[in-house]
Structures are given as structure tokens and as C-alpha cells.
Short mmCIF file of C-alpha atoms in Angstrom, two decimals:
data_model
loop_
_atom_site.label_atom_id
_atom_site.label_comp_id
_atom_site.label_asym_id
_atom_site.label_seq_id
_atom_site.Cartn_x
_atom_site.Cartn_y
_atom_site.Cartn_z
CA UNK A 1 -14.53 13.31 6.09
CA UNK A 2 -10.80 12.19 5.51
CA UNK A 3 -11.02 8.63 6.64
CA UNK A 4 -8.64 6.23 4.93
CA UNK A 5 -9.85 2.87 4.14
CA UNK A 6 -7.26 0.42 3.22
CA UNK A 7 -8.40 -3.22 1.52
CA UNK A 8 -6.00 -6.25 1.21
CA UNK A 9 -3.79 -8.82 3.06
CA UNK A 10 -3.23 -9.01 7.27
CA UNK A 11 -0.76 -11.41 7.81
CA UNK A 12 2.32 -12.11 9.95
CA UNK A 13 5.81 -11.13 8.57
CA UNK A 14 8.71 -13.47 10.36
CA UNK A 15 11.34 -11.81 10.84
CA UNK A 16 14.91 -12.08 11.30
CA UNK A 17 16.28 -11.96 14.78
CA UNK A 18 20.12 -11.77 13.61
CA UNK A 19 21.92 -10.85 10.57
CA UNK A 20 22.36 -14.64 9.68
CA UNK A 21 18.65 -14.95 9.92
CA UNK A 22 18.50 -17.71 11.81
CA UNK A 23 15.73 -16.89 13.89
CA UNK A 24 12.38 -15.13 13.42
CA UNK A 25 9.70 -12.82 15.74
CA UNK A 26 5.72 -12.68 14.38
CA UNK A 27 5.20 -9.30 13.71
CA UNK A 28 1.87 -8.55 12.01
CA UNK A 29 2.13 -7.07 8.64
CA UNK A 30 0.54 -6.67 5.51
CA UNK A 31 0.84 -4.10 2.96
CA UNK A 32 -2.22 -2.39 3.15
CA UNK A 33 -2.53 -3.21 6.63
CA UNK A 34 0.56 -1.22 7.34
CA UNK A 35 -0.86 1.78 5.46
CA UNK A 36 -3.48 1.86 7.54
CA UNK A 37 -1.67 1.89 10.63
CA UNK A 38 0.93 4.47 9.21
CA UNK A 39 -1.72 7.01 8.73
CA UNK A 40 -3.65 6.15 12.13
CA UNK A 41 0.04 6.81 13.69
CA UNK A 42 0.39 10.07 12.20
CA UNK A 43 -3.08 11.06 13.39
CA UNK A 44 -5.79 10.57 10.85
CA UNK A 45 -8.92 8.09 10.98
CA UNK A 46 -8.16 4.65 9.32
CA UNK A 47 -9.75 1.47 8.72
CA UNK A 48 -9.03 -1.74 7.30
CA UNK A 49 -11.36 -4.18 5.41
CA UNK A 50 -10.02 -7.69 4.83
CA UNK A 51 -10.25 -11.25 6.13
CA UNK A 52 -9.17 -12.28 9.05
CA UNK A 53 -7.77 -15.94 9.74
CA UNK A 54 -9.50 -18.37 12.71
CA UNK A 55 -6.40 -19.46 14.09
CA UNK A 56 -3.87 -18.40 16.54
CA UNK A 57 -2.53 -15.09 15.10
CA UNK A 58 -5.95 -14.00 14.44
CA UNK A 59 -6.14 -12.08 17.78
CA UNK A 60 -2.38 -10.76 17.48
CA UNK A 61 -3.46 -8.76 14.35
CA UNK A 62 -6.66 -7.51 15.62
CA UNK A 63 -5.55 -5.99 18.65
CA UNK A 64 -2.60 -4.67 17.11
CA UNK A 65 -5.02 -2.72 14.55
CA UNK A 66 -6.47 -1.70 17.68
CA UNK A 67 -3.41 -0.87 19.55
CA UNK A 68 -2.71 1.98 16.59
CA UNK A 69 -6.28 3.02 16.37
CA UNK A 70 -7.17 1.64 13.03
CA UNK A 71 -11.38 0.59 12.92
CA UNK A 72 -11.20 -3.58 12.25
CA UNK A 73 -15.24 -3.26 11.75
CA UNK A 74 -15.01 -4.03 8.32
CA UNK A 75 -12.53 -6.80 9.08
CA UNK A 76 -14.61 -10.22 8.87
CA UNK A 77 -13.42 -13.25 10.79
CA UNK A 78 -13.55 -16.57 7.65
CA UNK A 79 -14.27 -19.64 9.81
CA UNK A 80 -11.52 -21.99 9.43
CA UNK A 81 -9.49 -20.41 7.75
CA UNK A 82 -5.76 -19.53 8.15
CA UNK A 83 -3.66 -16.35 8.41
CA UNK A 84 -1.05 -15.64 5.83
CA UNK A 85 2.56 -15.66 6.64
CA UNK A 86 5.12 -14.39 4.69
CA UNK A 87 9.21 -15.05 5.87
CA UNK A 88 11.18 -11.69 5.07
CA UNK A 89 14.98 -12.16 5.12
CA UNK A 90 17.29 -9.06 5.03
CA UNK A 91 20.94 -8.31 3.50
CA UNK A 92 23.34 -6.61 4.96
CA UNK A 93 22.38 -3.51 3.56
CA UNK A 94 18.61 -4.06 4.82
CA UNK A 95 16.86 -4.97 1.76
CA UNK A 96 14.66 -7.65 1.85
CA UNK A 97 13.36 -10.69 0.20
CA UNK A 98 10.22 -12.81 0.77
CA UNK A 99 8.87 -16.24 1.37
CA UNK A 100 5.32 -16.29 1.72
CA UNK A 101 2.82 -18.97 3.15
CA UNK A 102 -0.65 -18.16 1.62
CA UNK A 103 -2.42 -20.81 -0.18
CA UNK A 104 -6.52 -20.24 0.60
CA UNK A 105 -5.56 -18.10 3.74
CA UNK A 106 -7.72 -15.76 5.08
CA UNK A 107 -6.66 -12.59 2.81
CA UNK A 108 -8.03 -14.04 -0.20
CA UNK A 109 -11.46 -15.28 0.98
CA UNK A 110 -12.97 -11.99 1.27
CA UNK A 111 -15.53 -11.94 -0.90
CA UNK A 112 -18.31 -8.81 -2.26
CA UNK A 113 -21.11 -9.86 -0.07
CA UNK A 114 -18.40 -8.14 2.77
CA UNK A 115 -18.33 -5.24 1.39
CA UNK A 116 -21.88 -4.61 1.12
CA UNK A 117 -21.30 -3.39 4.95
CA UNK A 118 -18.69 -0.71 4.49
CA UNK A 119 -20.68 2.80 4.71
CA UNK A 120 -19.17 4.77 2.17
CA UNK A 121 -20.12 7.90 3.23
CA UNK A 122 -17.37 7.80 6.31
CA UNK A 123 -14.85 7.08 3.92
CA UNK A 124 -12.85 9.61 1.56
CA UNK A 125 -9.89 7.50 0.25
CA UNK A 126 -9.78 3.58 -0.67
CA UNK A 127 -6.33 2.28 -1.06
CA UNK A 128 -5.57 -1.25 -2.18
CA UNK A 129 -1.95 -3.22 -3.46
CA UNK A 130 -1.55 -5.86 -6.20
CA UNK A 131 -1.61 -8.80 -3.44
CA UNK A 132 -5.43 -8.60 -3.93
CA UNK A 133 -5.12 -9.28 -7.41
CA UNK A 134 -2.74 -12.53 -7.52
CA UNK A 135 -6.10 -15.12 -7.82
CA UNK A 136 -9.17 -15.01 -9.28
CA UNK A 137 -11.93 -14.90 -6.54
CA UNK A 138 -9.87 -11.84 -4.42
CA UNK A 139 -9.24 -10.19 -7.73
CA UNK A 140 -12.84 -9.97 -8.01
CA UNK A 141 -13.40 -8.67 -4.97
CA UNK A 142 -10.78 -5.93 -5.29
CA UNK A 143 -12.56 -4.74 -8.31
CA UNK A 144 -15.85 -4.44 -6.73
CA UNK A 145 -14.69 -2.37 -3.94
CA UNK A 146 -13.12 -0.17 -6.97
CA UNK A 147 -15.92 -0.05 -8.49
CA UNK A 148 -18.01 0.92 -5.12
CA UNK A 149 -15.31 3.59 -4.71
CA UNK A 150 -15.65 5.53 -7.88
CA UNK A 151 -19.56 5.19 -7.56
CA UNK A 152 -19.58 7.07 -4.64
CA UNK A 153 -17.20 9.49 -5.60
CA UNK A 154 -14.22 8.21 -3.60
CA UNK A 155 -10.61 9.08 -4.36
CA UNK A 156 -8.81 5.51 -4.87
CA UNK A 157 -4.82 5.00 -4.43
CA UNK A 158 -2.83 2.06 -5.70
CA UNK A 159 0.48 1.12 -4.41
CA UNK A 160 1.28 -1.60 -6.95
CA UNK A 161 3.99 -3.31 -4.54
CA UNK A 162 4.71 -6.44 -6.95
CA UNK A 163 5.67 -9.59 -4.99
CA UNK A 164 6.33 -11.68 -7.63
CA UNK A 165 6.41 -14.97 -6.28
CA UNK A 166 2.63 -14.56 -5.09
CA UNK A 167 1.60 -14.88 -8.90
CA UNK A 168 1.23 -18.54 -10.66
CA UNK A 169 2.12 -16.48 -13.79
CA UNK A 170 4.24 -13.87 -14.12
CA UNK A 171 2.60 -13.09 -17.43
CA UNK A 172 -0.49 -12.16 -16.01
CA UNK A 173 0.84 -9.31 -13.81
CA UNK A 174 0.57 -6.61 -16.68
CA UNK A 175 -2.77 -7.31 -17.52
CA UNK A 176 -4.48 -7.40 -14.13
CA UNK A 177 -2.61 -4.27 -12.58
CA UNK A 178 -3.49 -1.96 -15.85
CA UNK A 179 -7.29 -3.39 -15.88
CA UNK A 180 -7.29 -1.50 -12.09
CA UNK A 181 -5.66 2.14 -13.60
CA UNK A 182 -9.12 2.90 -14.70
CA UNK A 183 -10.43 3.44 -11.54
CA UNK A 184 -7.28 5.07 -9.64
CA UNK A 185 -6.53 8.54 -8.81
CA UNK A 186 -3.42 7.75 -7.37
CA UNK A 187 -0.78 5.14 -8.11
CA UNK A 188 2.33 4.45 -6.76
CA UNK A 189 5.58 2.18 -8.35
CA UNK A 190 8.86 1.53 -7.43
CA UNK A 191 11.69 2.03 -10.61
CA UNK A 192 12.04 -1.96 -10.60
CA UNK A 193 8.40 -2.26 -10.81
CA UNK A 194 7.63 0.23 -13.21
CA UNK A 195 10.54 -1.55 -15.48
CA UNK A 196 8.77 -4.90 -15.40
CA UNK A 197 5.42 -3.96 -16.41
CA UNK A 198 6.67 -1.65 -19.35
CA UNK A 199 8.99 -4.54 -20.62
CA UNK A 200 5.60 -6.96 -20.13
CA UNK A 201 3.69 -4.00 -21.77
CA UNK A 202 5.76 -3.82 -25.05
CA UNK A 203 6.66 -0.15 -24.03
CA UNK A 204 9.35 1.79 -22.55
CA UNK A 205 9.31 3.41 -19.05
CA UNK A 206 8.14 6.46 -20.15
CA UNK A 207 5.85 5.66 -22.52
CA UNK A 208 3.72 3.52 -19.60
CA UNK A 209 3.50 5.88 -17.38
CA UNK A 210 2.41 8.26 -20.04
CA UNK A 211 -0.58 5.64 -20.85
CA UNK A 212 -1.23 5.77 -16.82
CA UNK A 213 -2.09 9.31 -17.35
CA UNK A 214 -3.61 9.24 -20.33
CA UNK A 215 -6.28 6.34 -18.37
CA UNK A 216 -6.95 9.08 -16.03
CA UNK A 217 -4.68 8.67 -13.35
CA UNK A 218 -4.21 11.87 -11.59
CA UNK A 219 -0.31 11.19 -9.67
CA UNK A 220 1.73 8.96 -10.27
CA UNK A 221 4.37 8.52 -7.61
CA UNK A 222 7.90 7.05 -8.38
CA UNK A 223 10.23 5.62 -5.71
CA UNK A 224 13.82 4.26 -6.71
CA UNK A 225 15.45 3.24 -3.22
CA UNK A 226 17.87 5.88 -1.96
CA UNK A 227 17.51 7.64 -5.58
CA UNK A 228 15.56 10.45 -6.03
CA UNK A 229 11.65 10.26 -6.15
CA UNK A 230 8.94 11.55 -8.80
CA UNK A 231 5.83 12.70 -9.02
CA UNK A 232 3.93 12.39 -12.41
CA UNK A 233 0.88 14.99 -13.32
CA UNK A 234 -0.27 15.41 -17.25
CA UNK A 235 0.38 19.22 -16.55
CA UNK A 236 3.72 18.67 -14.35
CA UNK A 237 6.65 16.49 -13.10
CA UNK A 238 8.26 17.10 -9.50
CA UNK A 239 11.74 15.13 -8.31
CA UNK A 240 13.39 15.01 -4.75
CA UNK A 241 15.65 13.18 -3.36
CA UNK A 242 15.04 11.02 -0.26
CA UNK A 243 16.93 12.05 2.98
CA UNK A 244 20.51 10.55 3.76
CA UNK A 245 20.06 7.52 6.09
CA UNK A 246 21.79 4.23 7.23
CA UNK A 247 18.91 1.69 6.94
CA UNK A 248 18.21 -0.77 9.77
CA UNK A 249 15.14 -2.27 8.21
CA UNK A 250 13.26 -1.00 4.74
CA UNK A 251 10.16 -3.36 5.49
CA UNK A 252 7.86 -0.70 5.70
CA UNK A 253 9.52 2.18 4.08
CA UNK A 254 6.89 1.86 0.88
CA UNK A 255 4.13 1.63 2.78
CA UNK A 256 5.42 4.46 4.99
CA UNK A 257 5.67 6.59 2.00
CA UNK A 258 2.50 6.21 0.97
CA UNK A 259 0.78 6.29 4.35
CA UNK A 260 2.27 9.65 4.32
CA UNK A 261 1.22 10.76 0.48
CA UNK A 262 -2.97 9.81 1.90
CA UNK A 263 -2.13 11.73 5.28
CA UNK A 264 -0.98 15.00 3.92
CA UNK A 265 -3.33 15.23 1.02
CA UNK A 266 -6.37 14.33 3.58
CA UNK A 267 -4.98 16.36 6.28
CA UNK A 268 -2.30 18.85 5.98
CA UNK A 269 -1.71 22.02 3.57
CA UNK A 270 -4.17 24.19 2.17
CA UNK A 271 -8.00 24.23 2.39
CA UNK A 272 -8.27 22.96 -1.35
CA UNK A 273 -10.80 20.62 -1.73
CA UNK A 274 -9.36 16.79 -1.75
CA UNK A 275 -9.93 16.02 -5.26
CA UNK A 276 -8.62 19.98 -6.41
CA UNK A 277 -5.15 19.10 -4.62
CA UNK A 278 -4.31 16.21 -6.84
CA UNK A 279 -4.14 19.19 -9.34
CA UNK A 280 -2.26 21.59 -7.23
CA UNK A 281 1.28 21.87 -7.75
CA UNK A 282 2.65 22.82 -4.53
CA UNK A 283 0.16 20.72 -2.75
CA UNK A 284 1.97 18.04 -4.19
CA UNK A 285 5.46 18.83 -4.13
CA UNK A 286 4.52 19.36 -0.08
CA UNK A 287 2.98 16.09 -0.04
CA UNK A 288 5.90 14.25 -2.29
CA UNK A 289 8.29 16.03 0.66
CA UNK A 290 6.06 14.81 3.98
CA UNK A 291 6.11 10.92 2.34
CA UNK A 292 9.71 10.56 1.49
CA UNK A 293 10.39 11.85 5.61
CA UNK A 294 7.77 9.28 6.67
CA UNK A 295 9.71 6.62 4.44
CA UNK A 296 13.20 7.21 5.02
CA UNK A 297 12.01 7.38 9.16
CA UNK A 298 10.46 3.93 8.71
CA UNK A 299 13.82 2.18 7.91
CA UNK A 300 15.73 3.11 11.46
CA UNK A 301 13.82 0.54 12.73
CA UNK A 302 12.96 -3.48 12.30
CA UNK A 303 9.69 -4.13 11.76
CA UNK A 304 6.31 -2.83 9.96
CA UNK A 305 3.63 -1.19 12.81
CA UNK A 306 6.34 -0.62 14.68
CA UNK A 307 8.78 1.54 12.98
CA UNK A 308 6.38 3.41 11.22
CA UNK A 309 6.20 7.34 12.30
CA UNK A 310 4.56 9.18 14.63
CA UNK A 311 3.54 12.76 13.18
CA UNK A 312 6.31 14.11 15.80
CA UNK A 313 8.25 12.56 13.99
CA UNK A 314 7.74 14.37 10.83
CA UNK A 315 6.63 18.18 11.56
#
């Protein structure tokens, strides 16, 4: 079985119509959300767990899991509650910043009793982002669905995907992302992210992701923007650079990446067993090579669902 299941945030991203961003389209969104749909899109079986708002968008995100073939059964309607928006402006390069709109929405009022009626045994990879960590009660619930994972022998990925302004205190970001390490075979950072949490750590660069290994993290994945990425294993480090492109939109490009990391480690390359190809050198470099396509494809386009790749695209 090679089903993905991503956990975390559905919401709407508004986004900029012109380059003075003056006006804005709903586009659903979501990190983890958009993982899910960029590995449906390529081809493989996804589904998303998560709460979904009672309000007007509610339908626009379900049927747009649906209209890229991700499974919404384990995604659980909270009554009255509303659907987290998040207002993404772009520079004129294409990078973005965010706004977001997500005080008790529907993202963060999942709670464990959900999860009781995911059936583990159709799953083979949980993947999860740092949004579900930014309060108390959601935090909570992330780490029982880690702790689900690992008990039935689950490979778990972590893109860590800091949005900053989601956190009351920035202090706290450190502590709560490292506490989830333990449980994670995969992690992914980007260079600014890694930089924050070794400064918060008391440690350089290096050194952290060093300590990510040493917790038993299998890869660690390193994106830096158009710079080269890395891949970290205790027994071996690979590097590649990202193909040349002229950016449009890089809204999805992460989750793109990753989406692509889960589908060629689930689907593509040798017959190793799942777990035996985090170990496997050129199952790895292959994998680090299909994700930074997938990535770099995801920014000639606006938008997350959208402009994330087809498999056609890729091969």
C-alpha cells in the first residue's frame, strides 16, 4: 500500500489578481492540503484528514479535493465553525508573504477522537507541517496522529514550513518542532528555516541538523530558493541544483517538492522495500532529482492545486 495521508490546515489562499495586488481570487490551499493533491496529480492514492469549516468555502475545498482525486473521508465537517484564510501577496520576483485569518477556524478544531476513524492499514506515509503545531489543542492532536503513525509502523514526513506570524510566540517554535523529530523519518527545511531554529537552538546550522539525525531522522531535505538543494543521511550527503526558471508564482513550489519526494519514494525506482530506500543512496539522489522538477514546474503558474504537476509533466 503506498497511500499518502496528509494531516493539517484546508483553507483559502487570496490571491493577487495584478502585480499591485489590488485584487484577490479564493483559491483553496493549505500546506498539507496541497501535498496531497500534488501527489494525487502525479498519480498516487492520497488522502487528507483535517477539519473542515461550516461556512461558504466549505464546499469549494471539498470538491476541489475531489476534483484531484484526493479521499476527504477522514475530513470531518466542525459545526459552526469557520474556514481559514490566509492573504498571500507577491513581489516582483514572485516571492510571497502572508496574512492569515485563523483564530478558532476549522483547521485547529480537529481533535483525537477524529482520528480514531483513519484505518491505518490503507495508509503507508503520514505527512504533517508546523501549522498544526501553532496552539495547544491542534498541537495535541498532531502528536497523536504521530504517535498512531509510528505504532503502526508508518513512515512519517515533516515539512516544517514556518509561518511565523501564526505563532503567539516566536520562542516557542524551537521547542515544539524538535519535540515532533522523534517520530519523523523524513523532514524537510528551507535554508531560512533551518537558520532560525539553530539560532533559537543555541547551535549552528550544521550542528542541528546533525542532532536531527542523531534523533533518528532518516533524510533530511534542504531547499534554499533557486540555490542548490541537499539531502542529509548519517551515512551520506547529496546536492543539486534546482532547474533554471523565471518564476510566475512560488506558492506551491515547497509543497510541490515534497509531494514529489513521497511520490517517488512510494512509487517510482527500484523494488526496495519503502523503509530500505530511505537508506539507499541512489534511491535518493533519484528522488532529490524528481522533487526539485516537480518544484521548479510548480512556479510557472499562479496558484496552489492548480499549478502543481501532472506526472507528464515530470517523466
Amino acid at each position: 500500500m503506498t497511500k499518502l495521508l496528509c494531516l493539517g490546515e484546508l483553507l483559502i489562499d487570496m490571491l493577487p489578481q495584478d502585480a499591485n495586488n489590488s485584487a484577490y481570487l479564493p483559491i483553496p490551499g493549505g500546506a498539507p492540503a496541497n501535498v496531497a493533491v500534488g501527489y494525487a496529480k502525479l498519480g498516487g492514492e492520497a488522502s487528507f484528514c483535517g477539519g473542515r469549516g461550516d461556512d461558504h468555502f466549505a464546499k469549494k475545498l471539498s470538491n476541489a479535493l475531489a476534483q484531484y482525486n484526493v479521499n476527504t473521508d477522514y475530513l470531518f465537517t466542525i459545526a459552526g465553525s469557520q474556514t481559514a484564510m490566509v492573504i498571500v501577496s507577491l513581489d516582483e520576483t514572485g516571492e510571497r508573504s502572508f496574512g492569515f485569518y485563523r483564530h478558532n477556524t476549522a483547521d485547529v478544531l480537529l481533535t483525537p477522537a477524529h482520528l480514531t476513524h483513519i484505518n491505518w492499514q490503507e495508509i503507508s506515509t503520514l505527512h504533517f507541517c508546523s501549522n498544526t503545531l501553532t496552539e495547544s489543542a491542534i498541537a495535541n492532536t498532531a502528536v497523536k496522529a504521530l504517535e498512531l503513525a509510528k505504532a503502526n509502523n508508518k513512515l512519517v514526513s515533516f515539512d516544517v514550513n514556518l509561518r511565523y506570524s501564526l505563532w503567539e510566540n516566536t520562542s516557542d517554535i524551537a521547542s515544539n518542532v524538535k519535540a515532533c523529530y522523534t517520530y519523523c523519518d523524513i523532514v524537510k527545511l528551507s535554508r531560512d528555516e533551518l537558520n532560525f531554529l539553530a539560532q533559537h537552538s543555541d547551535t549552528t546550522s550544521d550542528d542541528y541538523i546533525q542532532t536531527l539525525l542523531n534523533t533518528g531522522v532518516k533524510l533530511v531535505f534542504l531547499t534554499d530558493g533557486p540555490e542548490p538543494a541537499k539531502v542529509y543521511h548519517s551515512a551520506f550527503t547529496l546536492n543539486e541544483s534546482a532547474p533554471k526558471i523565471n518564476a510566475v508564482d512560488t506558492t506551491s513550489a515547497g509543497d510541490a517538492f515534497i509531494a514529489g519526494v513521497l511520490y517517488y519514494l512510494n512509487n517510482l525506482g527500484s523494488d526496495l522495500p519503502l523503509a530500505d530506500k530511505l537508506n539507499d543512496k541512489a534511491s535518493v539522489k533519484d528522488a532529490l532529482h524528481f522533487a526539485l522538477k516537480c518544484g521548479s514546474k510548480a512556479c510557472l503558474a499562479k496558484g496552489a492545486f492548480p499549478a502543481l504537476p501532472v506526472l507528464a509533466d515530470i517523466i
